Amino acid sequence: MSKLKNIRRDPPTKHQEAQLVAWLNEWALYLELYAIDAATREKEGWAGTAPVDVIPAAGQIRLFPPVSTALRSRPVYVAVLQSEHDNCFLVAPYGRFAIPATPGELSTGRECAAVRVLCLWNARALPADVLRSTWLVDDMTSLELSEAIAVHRNLKKGTGLPEGLGLRIGPPLSHPADPRQIYINREDAFWDAVLSETCNLPRGLSLTYLPWLEEPRDRREMRIAAEEGAVYAVAKRFSVDNSDAVIVVSFDDEDRTCRFRVQTAEDEPCAELDACRIETPGGEVCTIEDCRAAMKADHLREGFCITDLAGRTLVLHPLN
Amino acid sequence: MAKAQIQNWFEWKRQCALALCSPCTRHVLRQFAHARFRYYVAKYLHRTNLRNPAVISVEDRQAWHLFESHLELKTTRRGKAYKNWLLSRANEDEEGAIQALESGASLIVRDVVREFMRKEISPPRTMSLSRPLNDDFARPMTMADLLPGEIDPTSKVEMREYSELAGGHAGDAFDDMKRREKIAVFCRSMGISLAHHVVAEITGCRKSSLSNSYRDAITRIASHIQHKYVKEDSESVKTLTLMTVQIVKEKVVAWAKLEKSCARLFKVAE
């Protein structure tokens, strides 16, 4: 009796054949160009401090900073798909090519080369605080997000695809000698390296906190009432790495606003940080102009950071 | 001079668009993009012996435009966040800053050239589905074999049975593999040349020995399955063989992730 039963297959479609040929041509082009200049692949160098941007949420498109070897080798864009347990988010990276390689890759319809193809097969869970150290670039439409989730769910559970999506995913992959296997293995290893490097990043060190804002308002006011002098009346001073500037933050109780002054050690106005941005995890932003800035105290409760024109976070040290 | 070059880039970021920058900055950055663009095109033409290169010339303004717009999602500050990625590579006060920044810009230009080539020219060796593949399995194969077609839903039960059989055979085959064979299979799975010096250092073998190791491993799998299912039809045996080899390759890659001696090979891959 036969041990192996016949497998019946539908012939591949013309669309799938055309997709495969187009992808293989792009892959051949990529290999030729990549082989040209090994020295260009990445340069070891200054890594800097990770930025702090708005808190992550499903539907965002974010860009990783070049703070590690893998992340310096190319810009890495990801789509935030959904929140997961343990304060994590399921994210999927965008691919390098214009054509989806496999059924796990979705052509997004966007024109920008960075975000044309979404690699749902390579989706991983990332801690929220790692994602916060990435730049928010754009938001997906609700349709984009639902389509991405549908493809991911189909990969994991075989739930099927909504009509029309079948033409926007890549052709099936099964042969062990298919060059797409090499591509998949390489991208999988690359993303492993990204996660390994980013999850070791120091997190939260970029944020500066104002102690008199950390306590809940009612407890703070009770404590203040019991004291002879209002603690919050003492302005907080911070030095700035690689700069002569001193940042002085004072609290105006009348309108509950924190006022920033940038000055020298001799208390003279200092314009060195003009055009830098004060940013909070909640997404509030204000720009330092003429040595000054102001922000509502409530926005600063979870801390703030100051970024320069290049998007680098300045390192502050409390002086009092 | 390096500091002045860095300042060109920072001015570009501050002004958001090159057209708003000083004439000096416009000139310097356009020349940079143009020079890198021509470099990659020339190298590609040399490697591929492509004729009629005149079709692949662009002016400096166009080279810069292609570079500036390649990763621009939107014309907003957020949509141009790739500039953050680029300029964050360089601490302008440190030595080597301009090199770090320009290496990042070169990575982008290389992708710009790839995209340009993809749209504008036909590759010298255009793929077709009738093109023969490297024959790993002692049977003639073409690109068409890469697309066997979707499995008929009525065959899904059979497919599961094949998967179970293949999984069992793959487990046995993996256990029988020598370390040299595993590394050879891993290299082929990652597209790493068996002639790479790192491969030679790790295995102590030359390319020819490793090629033989790869072929021995794959042939052993195919022969075992052919012998075990000698009475089955050739298409079914081929399907089972391919599935088994695929699972073996996946096991090898998983093994390599844990094998300390293979850590260097992952860096070679990219």
Coordinates of C-alpha atoms in Angstrom, one line a residue:
Chain A
M1 CA 0.0 0.0 0.0
S2 CA 1.4 3.5 -0.9
K3 CA 2.7 5.4 2.1
L4 CA 2.8 8.7 0.3
K5 CA -0.5 10.1 -1.0
N6 CA -0.7 12.5 -3.9
I7 CA -0.7 16.2 -3.2
R8 CA -2.9 18.1 -5.5
R9 CA -1.9 21.7 -6.3
D10 CA -3.4 24.6 -8.1
P11 CA -1.0 25.9 -10.7
P12 CA 0.7 29.2 -9.8
T13 CA -1.0 32.3 -11.1
K14 CA 0.6 34.6 -13.7
H15 CA 0.7 37.3 -11.0
Q16 CA 2.7 35.0 -8.6
E17 CA 5.1 34.1 -11.4
A18 CA 5.6 37.8 -12.3
Q19 CA 6.1 38.7 -8.6
L20 CA 8.7 35.9 -8.2
V21 CA 10.7 37.0 -11.2
A22 CA 10.6 40.7 -10.1
W23 CA 11.7 39.8 -6.6
L24 CA 14.6 37.6 -7.9
N25 CA 15.8 40.4 -10.2
E26 CA 15.7 42.9 -7.3
W27 CA 17.6 40.4 -5.1
A28 CA 20.3 39.9 -7.8
L29 CA 20.6 43.7 -8.0
Y30 CA 20.9 44.0 -4.3
L31 CA 23.6 41.3 -4.0
E32 CA 25.7 43.0 -6.8
L33 CA 25.5 46.4 -5.2
Y34 CA 26.0 45.2 -1.7
A35 CA 29.2 43.4 -2.7
I36 CA 30.7 46.6 -4.1
D37 CA 31.8 48.4 -0.9
A38 CA 32.1 46.3 2.2
A39 CA 33.5 49.4 4.0
T40 CA 30.3 51.2 3.5
R41 CA 28.2 48.6 5.4
E42 CA 28.8 50.3 8.7
K43 CA 31.4 52.3 10.5
E44 CA 32.0 51.8 14.2
G45 CA 31.8 55.1 15.9
W46 CA 29.9 57.3 18.2
A47 CA 26.6 55.8 19.3
G48 CA 25.1 58.6 21.4
T49 CA 22.0 58.4 23.5
A50 CA 18.7 57.1 22.4
P51 CA 16.0 59.7 21.8
V52 CA 12.7 59.9 23.7
D53 CA 9.6 60.3 21.6
V54 CA 5.9 60.0 22.2
I55 CA 4.7 56.9 24.0
P56 CA 4.2 54.0 21.6
A57 CA 0.7 52.9 20.4
A58 CA -0.8 50.6 17.9
G59 CA -0.8 52.0 14.4
Q60 CA 2.4 54.0 14.6
I61 CA 5.3 53.8 12.2
R62 CA 8.6 54.3 14.0
L63 CA 12.3 54.6 13.2
F64 CA 15.1 53.2 15.3
P65 CA 18.1 55.4 16.1
P66 CA 21.6 54.3 15.0
V67 CA 22.7 53.4 18.5
S68 CA 24.1 50.0 17.8
T69 CA 26.0 48.1 15.1
A70 CA 22.9 46.6 13.4
L71 CA 21.0 49.9 13.6
R72 CA 23.8 51.8 12.0
S73 CA 23.9 49.4 9.1
R74 CA 20.6 50.7 7.7
P75 CA 17.5 52.7 8.8
V76 CA 15.1 50.3 10.5
Y77 CA 11.4 51.2 10.3
V78 CA 8.8 49.3 12.1
A79 CA 5.0 49.2 12.3
V80 CA 3.5 48.9 15.8
L81 CA 0.6 46.4 15.4
Q82 CA -0.9 45.9 18.8
S83 CA -0.2 45.9 22.5
E84 CA 0.8 42.7 24.1
H85 CA 1.2 41.4 27.7
D86 CA 4.0 42.6 30.0
N87 CA 3.9 46.1 28.6
C88 CA 5.1 45.0 25.2
F89 CA 4.0 45.8 21.6
L90 CA 3.9 43.5 18.6
V91 CA 6.0 45.2 15.9
A92 CA 6.8 44.2 12.4
P93 CA 9.8 45.6 10.4
Y94 CA 9.5 47.1 6.9
G95 CA 11.5 45.4 4.2
R96 CA 14.3 46.5 1.9
F97 CA 12.7 45.6 -1.4
A98 CA 9.8 46.9 -3.5
I99 CA 8.2 43.5 -4.0
P100 CA 6.9 41.2 -1.2
A101 CA 9.0 38.0 -1.1
T102 CA 6.6 35.6 0.5
P103 CA 3.0 35.3 1.7
G104 CA 4.2 36.8 5.0
E105 CA 5.1 40.1 3.4
L106 CA 2.5 42.7 2.5
S107 CA 2.7 45.4 -0.1
T108 CA 1.5 48.5 1.8
G109 CA 0.6 50.7 -1.2
R110 CA 2.8 53.5 0.1
E111 CA 5.3 55.0 -2.3
C112 CA 8.2 55.8 0.1
A113 CA 10.9 53.2 -0.3
A114 CA 11.3 52.8 3.5
V115 CA 7.7 51.5 4.0
R116 CA 6.6 49.8 0.8
V117 CA 6.6 46.2 2.1
L118 CA 5.7 45.1 5.7
C119 CA 7.4 41.9 6.9
L120 CA 4.7 40.4 9.1
W121 CA 6.5 37.0 9.2
N122 CA 9.2 38.8 11.2
A123 CA 6.9 40.4 13.8
R124 CA 8.2 40.4 17.3
A125 CA 7.2 41.6 20.8
L126 CA 9.2 44.6 22.0
P127 CA 9.1 46.3 25.4
A128 CA 7.3 49.6 25.3
D129 CA 10.2 51.5 26.8
V130 CA 12.5 50.3 24.0
L131 CA 9.9 51.6 21.4
R132 CA 9.8 54.9 23.3
S133 CA 13.5 55.3 22.4
T134 CA 12.6 55.4 18.7
W135 CA 11.3 58.2 16.5
L136 CA 7.6 58.4 15.6
V137 CA 7.5 58.9 11.9
D138 CA 3.9 58.5 10.8
D139 CA 0.6 56.9 11.6
M140 CA -0.9 54.0 9.7
T141 CA -4.5 54.4 8.5
S142 CA -6.9 52.1 10.3
L143 CA -7.2 50.1 7.0
E144 CA -3.4 49.7 6.8
L145 CA -3.4 48.5 10.4
S146 CA -6.3 46.0 10.0
E147 CA -4.7 44.6 6.8
A148 CA -1.4 44.1 8.5
I149 CA -3.0 42.3 11.4
A150 CA -5.1 40.2 9.0
V151 CA -1.9 39.0 7.2
H152 CA -0.2 38.3 10.5
R153 CA -3.1 36.4 11.9
N154 CA -3.4 34.4 8.7
L155 CA 0.3 33.4 9.0
K156 CA -0.1 32.3 12.6
K157 CA -3.5 30.7 12.5
G158 CA -4.5 30.2 8.9
T159 CA -7.6 32.4 9.3
G160 CA -7.7 33.3 5.6
L161 CA -7.3 36.8 4.0
P162 CA -9.8 39.5 3.2
E163 CA -10.6 39.8 -0.5
G164 CA -8.0 41.7 -2.5
L165 CA -5.1 41.1 -0.1
G166 CA -4.1 38.0 -1.9
L167 CA -2.6 40.1 -4.7
R168 CA -0.6 42.2 -2.3
I169 CA 1.3 39.4 -0.6
G170 CA 4.3 37.5 -2.0
P171 CA 4.3 34.2 -3.8
P172 CA 4.5 30.9 -1.8
L173 CA 7.8 29.7 -0.6
S174 CA 8.6 26.0 -0.2
H175 CA 11.7 25.0 -2.0
P176 CA 14.9 24.7 0.1
A177 CA 17.1 26.0 -2.8
D178 CA 14.9 29.1 -3.3
P179 CA 17.1 32.3 -2.9
R180 CA 14.3 33.7 -0.8
Q181 CA 15.3 31.2 1.9
I182 CA 18.6 33.0 2.1
Y183 CA 16.9 36.4 2.3
I184 CA 14.5 35.1 5.1
N185 CA 17.4 33.7 7.1
R186 CA 19.4 36.9 6.8
E187 CA 16.5 39.2 7.8
D188 CA 15.6 36.9 10.7
A189 CA 19.2 37.1 11.9
F190 CA 19.4 40.8 11.4
W191 CA 16.3 41.4 13.5
D192 CA 17.7 39.1 16.2
A193 CA 20.7 41.3 16.3
V194 CA 18.6 44.5 16.5
L195 CA 16.6 43.1 19.4
S196 CA 19.7 41.8 21.2
E197 CA 21.4 45.2 20.9
T198 CA 18.4 47.4 21.7
C199 CA 17.1 45.5 24.7
N200 CA 20.5 46.2 26.3
L201 CA 20.2 49.9 25.8
P202 CA 20.0 52.0 28.9
R203 CA 16.5 53.2 29.1
G204 CA 15.0 56.0 31.0
L205 CA 18.4 57.6 31.6
S206 CA 17.6 60.2 29.0
L207 CA 14.7 61.5 31.1
T208 CA 15.2 64.3 33.7
Y209 CA 12.7 64.6 36.5
L210 CA 11.6 67.5 38.6
P211 CA 11.3 66.2 42.1
W212 CA 8.6 68.6 43.2
L213 CA 6.3 67.3 40.5
E214 CA 6.7 63.6 41.2
E215 CA 4.4 63.5 44.2
P216 CA 0.6 63.6 43.7
R217 CA -0.7 67.1 44.1
D218 CA -2.7 66.6 47.3
R219 CA 0.1 64.9 49.2
R220 CA 2.6 67.5 48.1
E221 CA 0.4 70.4 49.1
M222 CA -0.2 68.7 52.5
R223 CA 3.5 68.4 53.0
I224 CA 4.2 72.0 51.9
A225 CA 1.5 73.3 54.3
A226 CA 3.4 71.7 57.1
E227 CA 6.7 73.3 56.3
E228 CA 7.9 76.8 56.9
G229 CA 8.9 77.5 53.3
A230 CA 7.5 76.1 50.0
V231 CA 9.9 73.5 48.7
Y232 CA 8.8 74.0 45.2
A233 CA 10.0 77.6 45.4
V234 CA 13.6 76.5 45.1
A235 CA 14.5 76.4 41.4
K236 CA 16.2 73.3 40.1
R237 CA 19.5 73.7 38.3
F238 CA 21.0 71.3 35.8
S239 CA 24.4 71.3 34.0
V240 CA 24.6 70.0 30.5
D241 CA 27.2 67.7 29.2
N242 CA 29.6 69.2 26.6
S243 CA 28.2 72.6 27.2
D244 CA 28.7 75.7 29.4
A245 CA 25.0 76.2 29.7
V246 CA 23.1 75.8 33.0
I247 CA 19.4 75.1 32.9
V248 CA 17.3 76.6 35.6
V249 CA 13.7 75.4 36.1
S250 CA 11.3 77.2 38.3
F251 CA 7.7 76.5 39.2
D252 CA 5.1 79.2 38.9
D253 CA 2.3 78.3 41.3
E254 CA -0.1 80.9 39.9
D255 CA -0.5 79.2 36.5
R256 CA 1.1 75.9 37.4
T257 CA 3.8 76.3 34.8
C258 CA 7.4 75.4 34.8
R259 CA 9.7 78.0 33.4
F260 CA 13.1 77.1 31.9
R261 CA 16.0 79.6 31.7
V262 CA 19.2 78.8 30.0
Q263 CA 22.2 80.7 31.4
T264 CA 25.9 80.6 32.1
A265 CA 27.5 79.7 35.4
E266 CA 27.6 83.4 36.0
D267 CA 23.8 83.7 35.6
E268 CA 24.0 85.5 32.3
P269 CA 21.6 84.5 29.6
C270 CA 23.0 81.8 27.3
A271 CA 21.7 81.2 23.8
E272 CA 23.6 78.0 23.3
L273 CA 20.5 75.9 23.5
D274 CA 18.2 78.1 21.5
A275 CA 16.1 76.0 19.0
C276 CA 16.5 72.9 21.2
R277 CA 13.3 71.1 22.1
I278 CA 11.9 70.2 25.5
E279 CA 10.0 66.9 25.0
T280 CA 8.0 64.7 27.3
P281 CA 7.0 61.1 27.1
G282 CA 3.4 62.2 26.7
G283 CA 4.3 64.0 23.5
E284 CA 4.3 67.6 24.7
V285 CA 7.0 69.7 23.0
C286 CA 8.2 73.3 23.4
T287 CA 11.2 75.0 21.9
I288 CA 13.8 77.1 23.7
E289 CA 13.8 80.6 22.3
D290 CA 15.8 83.6 23.6
C291 CA 17.2 81.4 26.4
R292 CA 13.7 80.6 27.7
A293 CA 10.9 78.1 27.5
A294 CA 7.8 77.2 29.5
M295 CA 5.5 74.2 29.9
K296 CA 2.6 73.2 32.0
A297 CA 3.8 71.4 35.1
D298 CA 1.3 68.5 34.6
H299 CA 3.0 67.7 31.3
L300 CA 6.3 67.3 33.0
R301 CA 5.2 65.0 35.7
E302 CA 6.7 61.9 34.0
G303 CA 10.0 63.7 33.2
F304 CA 11.4 65.5 30.2
C305 CA 14.4 65.5 27.9
I306 CA 16.0 68.1 25.8
T307 CA 16.9 67.3 22.2
D308 CA 19.2 69.3 19.9
L309 CA 18.7 70.0 16.3
A310 CA 20.2 66.6 15.3
G311 CA 17.6 64.8 17.5
R312 CA 20.2 63.9 20.1
T313 CA 19.2 63.9 23.7
L314 CA 21.3 66.2 25.9
V315 CA 22.6 64.7 29.1
L316 CA 21.6 66.8 32.2
H317 CA 23.0 66.6 35.7
P318 CA 21.2 68.1 38.7
L319 CA 23.2 70.7 40.6
N320 CA 20.9 71.0 43.5
Chain B
M1 CA 37.6 71.2 6.8
A2 CA 35.8 68.2 8.3
K3 CA 34.0 70.6 10.7
A4 CA 32.8 72.7 7.8
Q5 CA 31.6 69.6 5.9
I6 CA 29.7 68.5 9.0
Q7 CA 28.1 72.0 9.2
N8 CA 26.8 71.6 5.7
W9 CA 24.8 68.6 6.8
F10 CA 23.5 70.2 9.9
E11 CA 22.5 73.3 8.0
W12 CA 20.5 71.0 5.6
K13 CA 18.7 69.4 8.6
R14 CA 18.0 72.8 10.2
Q15 CA 16.6 74.3 6.9
C16 CA 14.6 71.1 6.1
A17 CA 15.3 71.3 2.4
L18 CA 18.5 71.8 0.4
A19 CA 16.9 74.6 -1.6
L20 CA 16.7 76.7 1.5
C21 CA 20.4 76.2 2.3
S22 CA 23.4 78.4 1.5
P23 CA 24.9 78.1 -2.0
C24 CA 28.0 76.5 -0.5
T25 CA 26.0 73.8 1.3
R26 CA 23.9 73.2 -1.8
H27 CA 27.0 72.6 -3.9
V28 CA 28.8 70.4 -1.4
L29 CA 25.9 68.1 -0.7
R30 CA 24.9 67.8 -4.3
Q31 CA 28.4 66.9 -5.2
F32 CA 28.5 64.3 -2.5
A33 CA 25.3 62.6 -3.7
H34 CA 26.4 62.8 -7.3
A35 CA 29.9 61.4 -6.6
R36 CA 28.5 58.5 -4.6
F37 CA 25.8 57.8 -7.2
R38 CA 28.3 57.6 -10.0
Y39 CA 30.6 55.5 -7.9
Y40 CA 28.0 52.8 -7.3
V41 CA 26.7 52.9 -10.9
A42 CA 30.3 52.5 -12.3
K43 CA 31.1 49.6 -10.0
Y44 CA 27.8 47.9 -10.8
L45 CA 28.5 48.3 -14.6
H46 CA 32.0 46.9 -14.2
R47 CA 30.8 43.9 -12.2
T48 CA 28.0 43.0 -14.6
N49 CA 29.6 44.1 -17.9
L50 CA 26.5 46.0 -18.8
R51 CA 26.7 47.8 -22.0
N52 CA 25.2 51.2 -22.9
P53 CA 26.0 52.9 -19.6
A54 CA 24.9 56.3 -21.0
V55 CA 21.3 55.6 -20.0
I56 CA 22.4 55.5 -16.3
S57 CA 23.7 59.1 -16.0
V58 CA 22.0 61.6 -13.8
E59 CA 22.8 65.2 -13.0
D60 CA 23.9 66.3 -9.5
R61 CA 20.6 67.9 -8.8
Q62 CA 18.7 64.7 -9.7
A63 CA 21.1 62.6 -7.7
W64 CA 20.5 64.8 -4.6
H65 CA 16.7 64.8 -5.2
L66 CA 16.7 61.0 -5.4
F67 CA 18.7 60.9 -2.1
E68 CA 16.7 63.5 -0.3
S69 CA 13.3 61.9 -1.2
H70 CA 14.2 58.2 -1.0
L71 CA 13.2 57.8 2.7
E72 CA 10.9 60.8 3.0
L73 CA 7.5 59.5 4.2
K74 CA 6.0 63.0 4.3
T75 CA 7.2 66.5 3.9
T76 CA 6.7 67.1 7.7
R77 CA 9.5 67.1 10.2
R78 CA 8.4 63.6 11.4
G79 CA 8.2 62.3 7.9
K80 CA 11.9 63.2 7.4
A81 CA 13.0 61.4 10.5
Y82 CA 15.7 59.6 8.5
K83 CA 17.7 62.9 8.9
N84 CA 17.7 62.2 12.6
W85 CA 19.1 58.7 11.9
L86 CA 21.7 60.1 9.6
L87 CA 22.9 63.0 11.7
S88 CA 22.8 61.1 15.0
R89 CA 25.6 59.0 13.7
A90 CA 28.0 61.9 14.1
N91 CA 29.0 63.8 17.1
E92 CA 30.2 66.9 15.4
D93 CA 32.8 67.6 18.0
E94 CA 34.5 64.2 17.7
E95 CA 37.1 63.0 15.3
G96 CA 35.8 60.9 12.5
A97 CA 32.4 62.5 12.7
I98 CA 32.2 63.4 9.0
Q99 CA 33.2 59.8 8.1
A100 CA 30.5 58.3 10.2
L101 CA 27.9 60.7 8.7
E102 CA 29.0 60.1 5.1
S103 CA 29.1 56.4 5.6
G104 CA 25.5 56.5 6.6
A105 CA 24.6 58.7 3.6
S106 CA 26.5 56.3 1.3
L107 CA 24.3 53.5 2.6
I108 CA 21.3 55.4 1.6
V109 CA 22.8 56.4 -1.8
R110 CA 23.5 52.7 -2.5
D111 CA 19.8 51.9 -2.0
V112 CA 18.9 54.9 -4.1
V113 CA 21.0 53.5 -7.0
R114 CA 19.4 50.1 -6.5
E115 CA 16.0 51.6 -6.8
F116 CA 17.0 53.6 -9.8
M117 CA 18.4 50.6 -11.5
R118 CA 15.3 48.5 -10.7
K119 CA 13.1 51.1 -12.4
E120 CA 15.2 52.3 -15.3
I121 CA 17.2 49.3 -16.7
S122 CA 16.8 45.6 -17.4
P123 CA 19.3 43.6 -15.4
P124 CA 22.0 41.9 -17.6
R125 CA 20.9 38.5 -16.6
T126 CA 17.1 38.8 -16.4
M127 CA 15.5 36.0 -14.5
S128 CA 13.0 33.8 -16.2
L129 CA 11.2 30.8 -14.8
S130 CA 12.8 28.5 -17.4
R131 CA 16.3 29.4 -16.1
P132 CA 18.1 26.4 -14.6
L133 CA 18.8 26.3 -10.9
N134 CA 22.0 24.9 -9.3
D135 CA 21.1 21.3 -9.1
D136 CA 21.3 20.3 -5.5
F137 CA 19.3 17.2 -5.8
A138 CA 20.6 15.4 -8.9
R139 CA 17.6 16.3 -10.8
P140 CA 17.2 19.0 -13.4
M141 CA 15.4 22.0 -11.8
T142 CA 14.4 25.4 -13.0
M143 CA 13.0 28.5 -11.3
A144 CA 9.6 27.2 -12.1
D145 CA 10.3 24.5 -9.4
L146 CA 10.3 27.3 -6.9
L147 CA 6.6 27.9 -7.5
P148 CA 4.9 24.6 -7.3
G149 CA 1.5 26.2 -6.8
E150 CA -0.9 26.5 -3.9
I151 CA -1.9 23.3 -2.2
D152 CA -5.4 22.3 -3.1
P153 CA -7.5 22.5 0.1
T154 CA -8.6 18.9 -0.3
S155 CA -4.9 17.9 0.1
K156 CA -4.3 19.6 3.4
V157 CA -4.6 16.4 5.4
E158 CA -2.0 14.8 3.1
M159 CA 0.2 17.8 3.5
R160 CA 0.1 17.4 7.3
E161 CA 1.1 13.8 7.0
Y162 CA 4.0 14.8 4.7
S163 CA 5.1 17.4 7.3
E164 CA 5.1 14.8 10.0
L165 CA 7.1 12.3 7.9
A166 CA 9.5 15.0 6.9
G167 CA 10.0 16.2 10.5
G168 CA 10.9 12.7 11.6
H169 CA 13.4 12.2 8.8
A170 CA 14.9 15.6 9.3
G171 CA 15.5 15.0 13.0
D172 CA 17.3 11.8 12.2
A173 CA 19.3 13.4 9.4
F174 CA 20.3 16.4 11.6
D175 CA 21.5 14.1 14.3
D176 CA 23.7 12.2 11.8
M177 CA 25.3 15.4 10.5
K178 CA 29.0 16.2 11.3
R179 CA 29.8 19.7 12.5
R180 CA 31.5 20.5 9.2
E181 CA 28.4 19.5 7.3
K182 CA 26.2 21.6 9.5
I183 CA 28.4 24.7 9.0
A184 CA 28.4 24.1 5.2
V185 CA 24.6 23.8 5.2
F186 CA 24.4 26.9 7.4
C187 CA 26.6 28.9 5.1
R188 CA 24.5 27.9 2.0
S189 CA 21.4 28.8 3.9
M190 CA 22.7 32.3 4.7
G191 CA 24.2 32.9 1.3
I192 CA 27.8 32.9 2.7
S193 CA 30.5 31.9 0.3
L194 CA 32.2 28.6 1.4
A195 CA 35.4 30.3 0.3
H196 CA 35.1 33.1 2.9
H197 CA 38.1 33.2 5.2
V198 CA 36.0 33.2 8.3
V199 CA 34.4 29.9 7.2
A200 CA 37.9 28.5 6.6
E201 CA 39.1 29.6 10.0
I202 CA 36.1 28.1 11.8
T203 CA 36.1 24.8 10.0
G204 CA 39.8 24.4 9.2
C205 CA 38.7 23.4 5.6
R206 CA 38.9 24.8 2.2
K207 CA 36.0 25.6 -0.1
S208 CA 36.2 22.3 -2.0
S209 CA 36.0 20.2 1.1
L210 CA 33.1 22.2 2.4
S211 CA 31.3 21.9 -0.9
N212 CA 31.7 18.2 -0.8
S213 CA 30.4 18.2 2.8
Y214 CA 27.3 20.1 1.7
R215 CA 26.7 17.8 -1.2
D216 CA 27.2 14.7 1.0
A217 CA 24.8 15.9 3.6
I218 CA 22.0 16.7 1.1
T219 CA 22.6 13.6 -1.0
R220 CA 22.5 11.4 2.1
I221 CA 19.0 12.8 2.9
A222 CA 17.8 12.3 -0.7
S223 CA 19.2 8.8 -0.9
H224 CA 17.7 7.7 2.4
I225 CA 14.2 8.9 1.4
Q226 CA 14.5 7.4 -2.1
H227 CA 15.5 4.0 -0.6
K228 CA 12.8 4.1 2.1
Y229 CA 10.0 5.0 -0.4
V230 CA 11.4 3.1 -3.4
K231 CA 7.9 2.0 -4.5
E232 CA 6.3 5.5 -4.4
D233 CA 5.9 7.8 -7.4
S234 CA 8.8 10.1 -8.1
E235 CA 6.8 13.3 -7.6
S236 CA 5.7 12.3 -4.1
V237 CA 9.3 11.3 -3.2
K238 CA 10.6 14.6 -4.5
T239 CA 8.0 16.5 -2.4
L240 CA 9.0 14.6 0.7
T241 CA 12.7 15.1 0.0
L242 CA 12.4 18.8 -0.4
M243 CA 10.3 19.2 2.7
T244 CA 12.9 17.2 4.7
V245 CA 15.8 19.2 3.4
Q246 CA 14.0 22.4 4.2
I247 CA 13.4 21.3 7.8
V248 CA 17.0 20.2 8.1
K249 CA 18.2 23.6 7.0
E250 CA 15.9 25.3 9.6
K251 CA 17.3 23.0 12.3
V252 CA 20.9 23.9 11.2
V253 CA 20.1 27.6 11.4
A254 CA 18.6 27.2 14.8
W255 CA 21.7 25.2 15.9
A256 CA 24.0 27.9 14.6
K257 CA 22.3 30.6 16.6
L258 CA 23.3 28.7 19.8
E259 CA 26.7 27.6 18.5
K260 CA 29.4 30.1 19.7
S261 CA 31.7 29.3 16.8
C262 CA 29.1 30.5 14.4
A263 CA 28.6 33.9 15.9
R264 CA 31.2 35.3 13.5
L265 CA 29.3 33.8 10.6
F266 CA 26.2 35.8 11.4
K267 CA 28.2 39.0 11.1
V268 CA 29.6 37.8 7.8
A269 CA 26.0 37.3 6.5
E270 CA 25.2 41.0 7.3

